[in-house]
GROMACS .gro file of C-alpha atoms in nm:
model
  418
    1UNK     CA    1   1.286  -1.933  -1.686
    2UNK     CA    2   0.955  -1.750  -1.695
    3UNK     CA    3   1.090  -1.463  -1.901
    4UNK     CA    4   1.103  -1.172  -1.656
    5UNK     CA    5   1.276  -0.853  -1.766
    6UNK     CA    6   1.568  -0.738  -1.556
    7UNK     CA    7   1.533  -0.418  -1.357
    8UNK     CA    8   1.172  -0.462  -1.251
    9UNK     CA    9   0.853  -0.571  -1.423
   10UNK     CA   10   0.536  -0.368  -1.409
   11UNK     CA   11   0.190  -0.525  -1.410
   12UNK     CA   12  -0.001  -0.505  -1.739
   13UNK     CA   13  -0.091  -0.143  -1.823
   14UNK     CA   14  -0.449  -0.026  -1.849
   15UNK     CA   15  -0.553  -0.081  -2.212
   16UNK     CA   16  -0.524   0.234  -2.422
   17UNK     CA   17  -0.851   0.411  -2.477
   18UNK     CA   18  -1.032   0.222  -2.204
   19UNK     CA   19  -1.322   0.425  -2.067
   20UNK     CA   20  -1.553   0.333  -1.784
   21UNK     CA   21  -1.911   0.450  -1.789
   22UNK     CA   22  -1.969   0.675  -1.492
   23UNK     CA   23  -2.182   0.428  -1.291
   24UNK     CA   24  -1.896   0.178  -1.321
   25UNK     CA   25  -1.658   0.412  -1.139
   26UNK     CA   26  -1.801   0.312  -0.805
   27UNK     CA   27  -1.806  -0.055  -0.901
   28UNK     CA   28  -1.433  -0.022  -0.975
   29UNK     CA   29  -1.374   0.078  -0.615
   30UNK     CA   30  -1.232  -0.208  -0.411
   31UNK     CA   31  -1.183  -0.031  -0.080
   32UNK     CA   32  -1.316  -0.160   0.253
   33UNK     CA   33  -1.688  -0.083   0.276
   34UNK     CA   34  -1.739  -0.024  -0.097
   35UNK     CA   35  -1.943  -0.244  -0.328
   36UNK     CA   36  -1.634  -0.460  -0.369
   37UNK     CA   37  -1.348  -0.510  -0.129
   38UNK     CA   38  -0.997  -0.653  -0.135
   39UNK     CA   39  -1.022  -1.029  -0.084
   40UNK     CA   40  -1.020  -1.233   0.131
   41UNK     CA   41  -1.239  -1.017   0.353
   42UNK     CA   42  -1.502  -0.911   0.428
   43UNK     CA   43  -1.684  -1.060   0.128
   44UNK     CA   44  -1.513  -1.388   0.214
   45UNK     CA   45  -1.422  -1.512   0.560
   46UNK     CA   46  -1.165  -1.744   0.399
   47UNK     CA   47  -0.830  -1.725   0.575
   48UNK     CA   48  -0.693  -2.062   0.461
   49UNK     CA   49  -0.586  -2.180   0.118
   50UNK     CA   50  -0.696  -2.520  -0.023
   51UNK     CA   51  -0.529  -2.831   0.119
   52UNK     CA   52  -0.255  -2.860  -0.148
   53UNK     CA   53  -0.115  -2.530  -0.021
   54UNK     CA   54  -0.090  -2.643   0.340
   55UNK     CA   55   0.293  -2.607   0.344
   56UNK     CA   56   0.257  -2.235   0.265
   57UNK     CA   57  -0.006  -2.179   0.533
   58UNK     CA   58   0.189  -2.370   0.800
   59UNK     CA   59   0.493  -2.149   0.748
   60UNK     CA   60   0.288  -1.828   0.719
   61UNK     CA   61   0.104  -1.884   1.047
   62UNK     CA   62   0.432  -1.959   1.227
   63UNK     CA   63   0.634  -1.670   1.081
   64UNK     CA   64   0.703  -1.479   1.407
   65UNK     CA   65   0.855  -1.785   1.578
   66UNK     CA   66   1.043  -1.904   1.270
   67UNK     CA   67   1.194  -1.561   1.209
   68UNK     CA   68   1.303  -1.494   1.566
   69UNK     CA   69   1.453  -1.844   1.595
   70UNK     CA   70   1.636  -1.802   1.261
   71UNK     CA   71   1.470  -2.121   1.134
   72UNK     CA   72   1.255  -1.975   0.856
   73UNK     CA   73   1.512  -2.017   0.580
   74UNK     CA   74   1.558  -2.387   0.648
   75UNK     CA   75   1.180  -2.437   0.646
   76UNK     CA   76   1.147  -2.251   0.315
   77UNK     CA   77   1.427  -2.458   0.161
   78UNK     CA   78   1.236  -2.775   0.254
   79UNK     CA   79   0.907  -2.642   0.117
   80UNK     CA   80   0.777  -2.826  -0.193
   81UNK     CA   81   0.745  -2.622  -0.512
   82UNK     CA   82   0.374  -2.582  -0.572
   83UNK     CA   83   0.197  -2.452  -0.880
   84UNK     CA   84  -0.060  -2.176  -0.860
   85UNK     CA   85  -0.291  -2.359  -1.101
   86UNK     CA   86  -0.505  -2.510  -0.823
   87UNK     CA   87  -0.600  -2.165  -0.691
   88UNK     CA   88  -0.956  -2.073  -0.784
   89UNK     CA   89  -1.083  -1.717  -0.810
   90UNK     CA   90  -0.939  -1.381  -0.710
   91UNK     CA   91  -1.000  -1.437  -0.339
   92UNK     CA   92  -0.770  -1.739  -0.325
   93UNK     CA   93  -0.516  -1.562  -0.546
   94UNK     CA   94  -0.513  -1.256  -0.319
   95UNK     CA   95  -0.471  -1.473  -0.010
   96UNK     CA   96  -0.189  -1.665  -0.180
   97UNK     CA   97  -0.018  -1.337  -0.273
   98UNK     CA   98  -0.048  -1.220   0.087
   99UNK     CA   99   0.097  -1.545   0.222
  100UNK     CA  100   0.386  -1.564  -0.025
  101UNK     CA  101   0.475  -1.196   0.015
  102UNK     CA  102   0.497  -1.230   0.394
  103UNK     CA  103   0.707  -1.546   0.365
  104UNK     CA  104   0.936  -1.359   0.123
  105UNK     CA  105   0.976  -1.067   0.363
  106UNK     CA  106   1.049  -1.305   0.648
  107UNK     CA  107   1.300  -1.497   0.438
  108UNK     CA  108   1.486  -1.172   0.368
  109UNK     CA  109   1.489  -1.063   0.734
  110UNK     CA  110   1.817  -1.253   0.778
  111UNK     CA  111   1.962  -1.155   0.442
  112UNK     CA  112   2.334  -1.082   0.468
  113UNK     CA  113   2.325  -0.719   0.361
  114UNK     CA  114   2.691  -0.703   0.261
  115UNK     CA  115   2.627  -0.943  -0.029
  116UNK     CA  116   2.447  -0.674  -0.231
  117UNK     CA  117   2.203  -0.901  -0.417
  118UNK     CA  118   1.961  -1.150  -0.267
  119UNK     CA  119   1.829  -1.474  -0.413
  120UNK     CA  120   1.475  -1.596  -0.357
  121UNK     CA  121   1.469  -1.977  -0.392
  122UNK     CA  122   1.279  -2.124  -0.684
  123UNK     CA  123   1.020  -2.305  -0.472
  124UNK     CA  124   0.910  -1.965  -0.339
  125UNK     CA  125   0.994  -1.736  -0.632
  126UNK     CA  126   0.813  -1.925  -0.910
  127UNK     CA  127   0.469  -1.960  -0.746
  128UNK     CA  128   0.495  -1.602  -0.614
  129UNK     CA  129   0.560  -1.486  -0.970
  130UNK     CA  130   0.271  -1.695  -1.108
  131UNK     CA  131   0.023  -1.558  -0.854
  132UNK     CA  132   0.146  -1.202  -0.912
  133UNK     CA  133   0.103  -1.233  -1.288
  134UNK     CA  134  -0.251  -1.364  -1.243
  135UNK     CA  135  -0.343  -1.064  -1.026
  136UNK     CA  136  -0.153  -0.796  -1.217
  137UNK     CA  137   0.052  -0.720  -0.904
  138UNK     CA  138   0.431  -0.719  -0.856
  139UNK     CA  139   0.594  -1.004  -0.659
  140UNK     CA  140   0.656  -0.807  -0.340
  141UNK     CA  141   0.457  -0.720  -0.029
  142UNK     CA  142   0.253  -0.415  -0.134
  143UNK     CA  143   0.003  -0.192   0.045
  144UNK     CA  144  -0.274  -0.405  -0.105
  145UNK     CA  145  -0.134  -0.712   0.072
  146UNK     CA  146  -0.010  -0.554   0.393
  147UNK     CA  147  -0.332  -0.364   0.471
  148UNK     CA  148  -0.625  -0.422   0.236
  149UNK     CA  149  -0.607  -0.802   0.220
  150UNK     CA  150  -0.456  -0.874   0.561
  151UNK     CA  151  -0.755  -0.843   0.791
  152UNK     CA  152  -1.060  -1.028   0.913
  153UNK     CA  153  -1.350  -0.973   1.148
  154UNK     CA  154  -1.322  -1.169   1.474
  155UNK     CA  155  -1.701  -1.181   1.481
  156UNK     CA  156  -1.815  -1.209   1.117
  157UNK     CA  157  -2.135  -1.025   1.204
  158UNK     CA  158  -1.962  -0.759   1.413
  159UNK     CA  159  -1.871  -0.402   1.315
  160UNK     CA  160  -1.569  -0.290   1.116
  161UNK     CA  161  -1.399  -0.150   1.428
  162UNK     CA  162  -1.053  -0.216   1.566
  163UNK     CA  163  -1.181  -0.420   1.862
  164UNK     CA  164  -1.345  -0.663   1.619
  165UNK     CA  165  -1.055  -0.682   1.373
  166UNK     CA  166  -0.742  -0.892   1.349
  167UNK     CA  167  -0.469  -0.954   1.095
  168UNK     CA  168  -0.439  -1.281   0.902
  169UNK     CA  169  -0.059  -1.301   0.874
  170UNK     CA  170   0.196  -1.132   1.099
  171UNK     CA  171   0.566  -1.091   1.169
  172UNK     CA  172   0.766  -1.051   1.492
  173UNK     CA  173   0.633  -0.764   1.702
  174UNK     CA  174   0.283  -0.888   1.628
  175UNK     CA  175   0.088  -0.649   1.851
  176UNK     CA  176   0.248  -0.328   1.725
  177UNK     CA  177   0.232  -0.459   1.368
  178UNK     CA  178  -0.134  -0.549   1.415
  179UNK     CA  179  -0.211  -0.199   1.544
  180UNK     CA  180  -0.029  -0.037   1.253
  181UNK     CA  181  -0.208  -0.247   0.990
  182UNK     CA  182  -0.554  -0.206   1.142
  183UNK     CA  183  -0.522   0.169   1.202
  184UNK     CA  184  -0.417   0.209   0.840
  185UNK     CA  185  -0.717  -0.002   0.737
  186UNK     CA  186  -0.949   0.224   0.939
  187UNK     CA  187  -0.802   0.529   0.765
  188UNK     CA  188  -0.897   0.361   0.436
  189UNK     CA  189  -1.243   0.288   0.573
  190UNK     CA  190  -1.287   0.654   0.670
  191UNK     CA  191  -1.208   0.748   0.310
  192UNK     CA  192  -1.493   0.543   0.161
  193UNK     CA  193  -1.756   0.824   0.173
  194UNK     CA  194  -1.499   1.044   0.001
  195UNK     CA  195  -1.453   0.788  -0.277
  196UNK     CA  196  -1.829   0.783  -0.326
  197UNK     CA  197  -1.832   1.165  -0.323
  198UNK     CA  198  -1.584   1.165  -0.612
  199UNK     CA  199  -1.832   0.978  -0.830
  200UNK     CA  200  -2.112   1.209  -0.719
  201UNK     CA  201  -1.899   1.516  -0.794
  202UNK     CA  202  -1.802   1.404  -1.145
  203UNK     CA  203  -2.164   1.321  -1.226
  204UNK     CA  204  -2.269   1.665  -1.099
  205UNK     CA  205  -2.008   1.837  -1.317
  206UNK     CA  206  -2.135   1.655  -1.625
  207UNK     CA  207  -2.493   1.750  -1.540
  208UNK     CA  208  -2.404   2.110  -1.443
  209UNK     CA  209  -2.572   2.043  -1.107
  210UNK     CA  210  -2.406   2.289  -0.870
  211UNK     CA  211  -2.618   2.197  -0.569
  212UNK     CA  212  -2.523   1.829  -0.588
  213UNK     CA  213  -2.160   1.923  -0.653
  214UNK     CA  214  -2.158   2.139  -0.341
  215UNK     CA  215  -2.298   1.850  -0.135
  216UNK     CA  216  -2.037   1.612  -0.278
  217UNK     CA  217  -1.752   1.849  -0.189
  218UNK     CA  218  -1.886   1.884   0.165
  219UNK     CA  219  -1.893   1.504   0.197
  220UNK     CA  220  -1.540   1.480   0.059
  221UNK     CA  221  -1.401   1.735   0.305
  222UNK     CA  222  -1.573   1.555   0.593
  223UNK     CA  223  -1.432   1.218   0.483
  224UNK     CA  224  -1.077   1.354   0.465
  225UNK     CA  225  -1.122   1.502   0.812
  226UNK     CA  226  -1.238   1.162   0.938
  227UNK     CA  227  -0.924   1.006   0.790
  228UNK     CA  228  -0.713   1.243   1.001
  229UNK     CA  229  -0.914   1.152   1.310
  230UNK     CA  230  -0.854   0.782   1.238
  231UNK     CA  231  -0.477   0.829   1.256
  232UNK     CA  232  -0.321   0.736   1.592
  233UNK     CA  233  -0.277   1.012   1.853
  234UNK     CA  234   0.061   1.165   1.922
  235UNK     CA  235   0.142   0.924   2.204
  236UNK     CA  236   0.069   0.573   2.317
  237UNK     CA  237   0.093   0.371   1.996
  238UNK     CA  238   0.409   0.232   1.845
  239UNK     CA  239   0.492   0.117   1.497
  240UNK     CA  240   0.654  -0.219   1.422
  241UNK     CA  241   1.029  -0.267   1.446
  242UNK     CA  242   1.192  -0.150   1.123
  243UNK     CA  243   1.404  -0.464   1.112
  244UNK     CA  244   1.099  -0.669   1.014
  245UNK     CA  245   0.902  -0.401   0.829
  246UNK     CA  246   0.830  -0.449   0.458
  247UNK     CA  247   1.143  -0.382   0.256
  248UNK     CA  248   1.222  -0.261  -0.092
  249UNK     CA  249   1.479  -0.390  -0.335
  250UNK     CA  250   1.458  -0.089  -0.564
  251UNK     CA  251   1.666   0.222  -0.488
  252UNK     CA  252   1.775   0.044  -0.172
  253UNK     CA  253   2.142   0.091  -0.074
  254UNK     CA  254   2.121  -0.228   0.131
  255UNK     CA  255   2.038  -0.435  -0.177
  256UNK     CA  256   2.199  -0.246  -0.466
  257UNK     CA  257   2.191  -0.559  -0.678
  258UNK     CA  258   1.817  -0.615  -0.634
  259UNK     CA  259   1.668  -0.961  -0.584
  260UNK     CA  260   1.708  -1.265  -0.807
  261UNK     CA  261   1.382  -1.459  -0.840
  262UNK     CA  262   1.528  -1.804  -0.900
  263UNK     CA  263   1.353  -1.986  -1.185
  264UNK     CA  264   1.200  -1.659  -1.306
  265UNK     CA  265   1.497  -1.450  -1.417
  266UNK     CA  266   1.874  -1.491  -1.413
  267UNK     CA  267   1.905  -1.116  -1.355
  268UNK     CA  268   1.804  -0.937  -1.034
  269UNK     CA  269   1.469  -0.759  -1.036
  270UNK     CA  270   1.394  -0.436  -0.851
  271UNK     CA  271   1.064  -0.358  -0.680
  272UNK     CA  272   0.953  -0.098  -0.427
  273UNK     CA  273   0.818  -0.219  -0.094
  274UNK     CA  274   0.477  -0.154   0.056
  275UNK     CA  275   0.404   0.215   0.101
  276UNK     CA  276   0.105   0.433   0.183
  277UNK     CA  277   0.186   0.599  -0.150
  278UNK     CA  278   0.037   0.285  -0.308
  279UNK     CA  279  -0.303   0.354  -0.152
  280UNK     CA  280  -0.575   0.448  -0.400
  281UNK     CA  281  -0.749   0.708  -0.190
  282UNK     CA  282  -0.493   0.990  -0.187
  283UNK     CA  283  -0.423   0.942  -0.559
  284UNK     CA  284  -0.797   0.967  -0.623
  285UNK     CA  285  -0.833   1.283  -0.415
  286UNK     CA  286  -0.532   1.445  -0.582
  287UNK     CA  287  -0.672   1.370  -0.927
  288UNK     CA  288  -1.017   1.507  -0.847
  289UNK     CA  289  -0.882   1.827  -0.687
  290UNK     CA  290  -0.622   1.880  -0.958
  291UNK     CA  291  -0.327   1.875  -0.716
  292UNK     CA  292  -0.001   1.902  -0.908
  293UNK     CA  293   0.305   1.777  -0.725
  294UNK     CA  294   0.669   1.836  -0.812
  295UNK     CA  295   0.814   1.649  -1.107
  296UNK     CA  296   1.011   1.417  -0.879
  297UNK     CA  297   0.717   1.344  -0.647
  298UNK     CA  298   0.482   1.292  -0.941
  299UNK     CA  299   0.719   1.041  -1.099
  300UNK     CA  300   0.739   0.847  -0.772
  301UNK     CA  301   0.362   0.853  -0.716
  302UNK     CA  302   0.288   0.739  -1.070
  303UNK     CA  303   0.536   0.454  -1.027
  304UNK     CA  304   0.350   0.353  -0.711
  305UNK     CA  305   0.030   0.309  -0.913
  306UNK     CA  306   0.184  -0.003  -1.066
  307UNK     CA  307   0.161  -0.158  -0.717
  308UNK     CA  308  -0.215  -0.105  -0.691
  309UNK     CA  309  -0.462  -0.378  -0.786
  310UNK     CA  310  -0.562  -0.312  -1.149
  311UNK     CA  311  -0.921  -0.204  -1.061
  312UNK     CA  312  -0.779   0.056  -0.820
  313UNK     CA  313  -0.542   0.182  -1.086
  314UNK     CA  314  -0.824   0.200  -1.342
  315UNK     CA  315  -1.035   0.399  -1.096
  316UNK     CA  316  -0.762   0.661  -1.046
  317UNK     CA  317  -0.692   0.687  -1.419
  318UNK     CA  318  -1.061   0.735  -1.494
  319UNK     CA  319  -1.077   1.027  -1.250
  320UNK     CA  320  -0.776   1.175  -1.431
  321UNK     CA  321  -0.969   1.156  -1.759
  322UNK     CA  322  -1.282   1.318  -1.612
  323UNK     CA  323  -1.361   1.690  -1.656
  324UNK     CA  324  -1.150   1.919  -1.436
  325UNK     CA  325  -1.324   1.999  -1.108
  326UNK     CA  326  -1.097   2.296  -1.045
  327UNK     CA  327  -1.168   2.452  -1.384
  328UNK     CA  328  -1.540   2.391  -1.340
  329UNK     CA  329  -1.541   2.566  -1.003
  330UNK     CA  330  -1.338   2.859  -1.138
  331UNK     CA  331  -1.558   2.906  -1.443
  332UNK     CA  332  -1.879   2.877  -1.240
  333UNK     CA  333  -1.812   3.196  -1.045
  334UNK     CA  334  -1.996   3.031  -0.754
  335UNK     CA  335  -1.847   3.147  -0.423
  336UNK     CA  336  -2.001   2.853  -0.235
  337UNK     CA  337  -1.839   2.602  -0.468
  338UNK     CA  338  -1.505   2.778  -0.438
  339UNK     CA  339  -1.523   2.769  -0.058
  340UNK     CA  340  -1.626   2.401  -0.057
  341UNK     CA  341  -1.341   2.316  -0.296
  342UNK     CA  342  -1.091   2.495  -0.073
  343UNK     CA  343  -1.220   2.310   0.234
  344UNK     CA  344  -1.135   1.982   0.058
  345UNK     CA  345  -0.786   2.101  -0.032
  346UNK     CA  346  -0.724   2.232   0.321
  347UNK     CA  347  -0.847   1.907   0.475
  348UNK     CA  348  -0.611   1.710   0.250
  349UNK     CA  349  -0.317   1.935   0.342
  350UNK     CA  350  -0.404   1.899   0.712
  351UNK     CA  351  -0.412   1.519   0.676
  352UNK     CA  352  -0.069   1.524   0.518
  353UNK     CA  353   0.067   1.755   0.788
  354UNK     CA  354  -0.055   1.523   1.062
  355UNK     CA  355   0.089   1.225   0.879
  356UNK     CA  356   0.427   1.400   0.881
  357UNK     CA  357   0.393   1.439   1.259
  358UNK     CA  358   0.322   1.068   1.296
  359UNK     CA  359   0.616   0.972   1.076
  360UNK     CA  360   0.849   1.206   1.264
  361UNK     CA  361   0.750   1.077   1.606
  362UNK     CA  362   0.750   0.707   1.529
  363UNK     CA  363   0.956   0.614   1.227
  364UNK     CA  364   1.239   0.856   1.305
  365UNK     CA  365   1.253   0.737   1.665
  366UNK     CA  366   1.248   0.372   1.555
  367UNK     CA  367   1.525   0.438   1.303
  368UNK     CA  368   1.736   0.603   1.575
  369UNK     CA  369   1.686   0.298   1.796
  370UNK     CA  370   1.789   0.070   1.512
  371UNK     CA  371   2.101   0.278   1.453
  372UNK     CA  372   2.188   0.268   1.823
  373UNK     CA  373   2.140  -0.109   1.824
  374UNK     CA  374   2.389  -0.149   1.541
  375UNK     CA  375   2.645   0.051   1.738
  376UNK     CA  376   2.659  -0.223   1.999
  377UNK     CA  377   2.973  -0.442   2.003
  378UNK     CA  378   2.964  -0.722   1.750
  379UNK     CA  379   2.702  -0.561   1.530
  380UNK     CA  380   2.766  -0.474   1.169
  381UNK     CA  381   2.649  -0.544   0.814
  382UNK     CA  382   2.736  -0.911   0.848
  383UNK     CA  383   2.487  -0.937   1.131
  384UNK     CA  384   2.214  -0.889   0.874
  385UNK     CA  385   2.124  -0.531   0.962
  386UNK     CA  386   2.055  -0.267   0.696
  387UNK     CA  387   2.289   0.031   0.648
  388UNK     CA  388   2.195   0.368   0.791
  389UNK     CA  389   2.095   0.508   0.451
  390UNK     CA  390   1.766   0.322   0.492
  391UNK     CA  391   1.672   0.526   0.795
  392UNK     CA  392   1.579   0.831   0.587
  393UNK     CA  393   1.379   0.633   0.333
  394UNK     CA  394   1.027   0.500   0.325
  395UNK     CA  395   0.960   0.138   0.233
  396UNK     CA  396   0.859   0.253  -0.115
  397UNK     CA  397   1.213   0.382  -0.168
  398UNK     CA  398   1.136   0.754  -0.126
  399UNK     CA  399   1.332   0.998   0.087
  400UNK     CA  400   1.042   1.006   0.322
  401UNK     CA  401   1.055   1.341   0.500
  402UNK     CA  402   1.140   1.552   0.196
  403UNK     CA  403   0.878   1.365  -0.005
  404UNK     CA  404   0.600   1.404   0.252
  405UNK     CA  405   0.670   1.774   0.303
  406UNK     CA  406   0.681   1.831  -0.071
  407UNK     CA  407   0.340   1.672  -0.135
  408UNK     CA  408   0.191   1.858   0.163
  409UNK     CA  409   0.321   2.191   0.033
  410UNK     CA  410   0.203   2.133  -0.324
  411UNK     CA  411  -0.137   2.032  -0.187
  412UNK     CA  412  -0.165   2.372  -0.018
  413UNK     CA  413  -0.076   2.536  -0.348
  414UNK     CA  414  -0.392   2.380  -0.491
  415UNK     CA  415  -0.613   2.628  -0.304
  416UNK     CA  416  -0.812   2.866  -0.523
  417UNK     CA  417  -0.693   3.214  -0.437
  418UNK     CA  418  -0.935   3.506  -0.429
   0.00000   0.00000   0.00000
């Protein structure tokens, strides 16, 4: 056994007292378009692991067919157990994490839900655990895998636009899944000027430079507005089928016993699935603007930070330790700064409102279709379909509508009142 603790294992915490010099804040950013980016792209065009890991890649590239034909489990059971020691550098580790997390999700697509606790076979669980430990990530498909690492340029010299982008690994329903992943990626891309504006704003606060601070807040509000524009319109784009979407085995009524990682722990472990709540950008904006969510929402969001790559998590925590923007604006007595601050808060609330609209139109409709499908003769828990309690939850384990409305409302409360 590799000594995992039952009930879920968090990645290593940020060392106590760690402080990044201000110029390093931007270098900590690993979002698309920043100085660094989530491997394996675009800094690397690598989409294949070294030859010893061919068995993983063969299964990963054939996941849609293997899942729909119910042959994935037999292929995984025949897969040799490989060690992660031949992986070199973070790019190969990130690609390996992406590959193993997708294989894990596919393997669990045909989990018999009535059993209560799943078992991930040792030849998959052990290397997945090793790679996760090396990266400081949990052994589950997270937002960092699903979106930030799962893309490539079709033309390496072409623009970062949806027509020139594709996913690396997919699941059944490839086209709708591809659209969902790439649109989410473009929302992250739209946020990049806002991430840079955060650094500019904190520097301006420290230097008491109100003109630069005003410019930074204008850039932040514009970036958040561009994120809203990057979201899909109200019609014409579908999300992937929930039956193959990333799942959670924490706070999940379908898997109350969690998941046993064979060869890692005798006890089941519980992890939350990929969720937009694991994205760095909204955490960073909330910290800069001093948005204070409800106790329940805050606890969930802070738990989601354990699913971020460690440099992302460090970036958010450093913003939290920076001087308060809100207090600086209030004490300045500068009406322009107050108005610019409020534009940022309003833009963030508008983004969250539109996101609620998207979730309502697509996820709720998809959940209703899934429920209707289970009502057909012969369907039931033994058919491998999740219970209806999942339909009101996000993949991160949150009650999605109440959570999204709560964070939208508390964002609005962050406005500076006259």
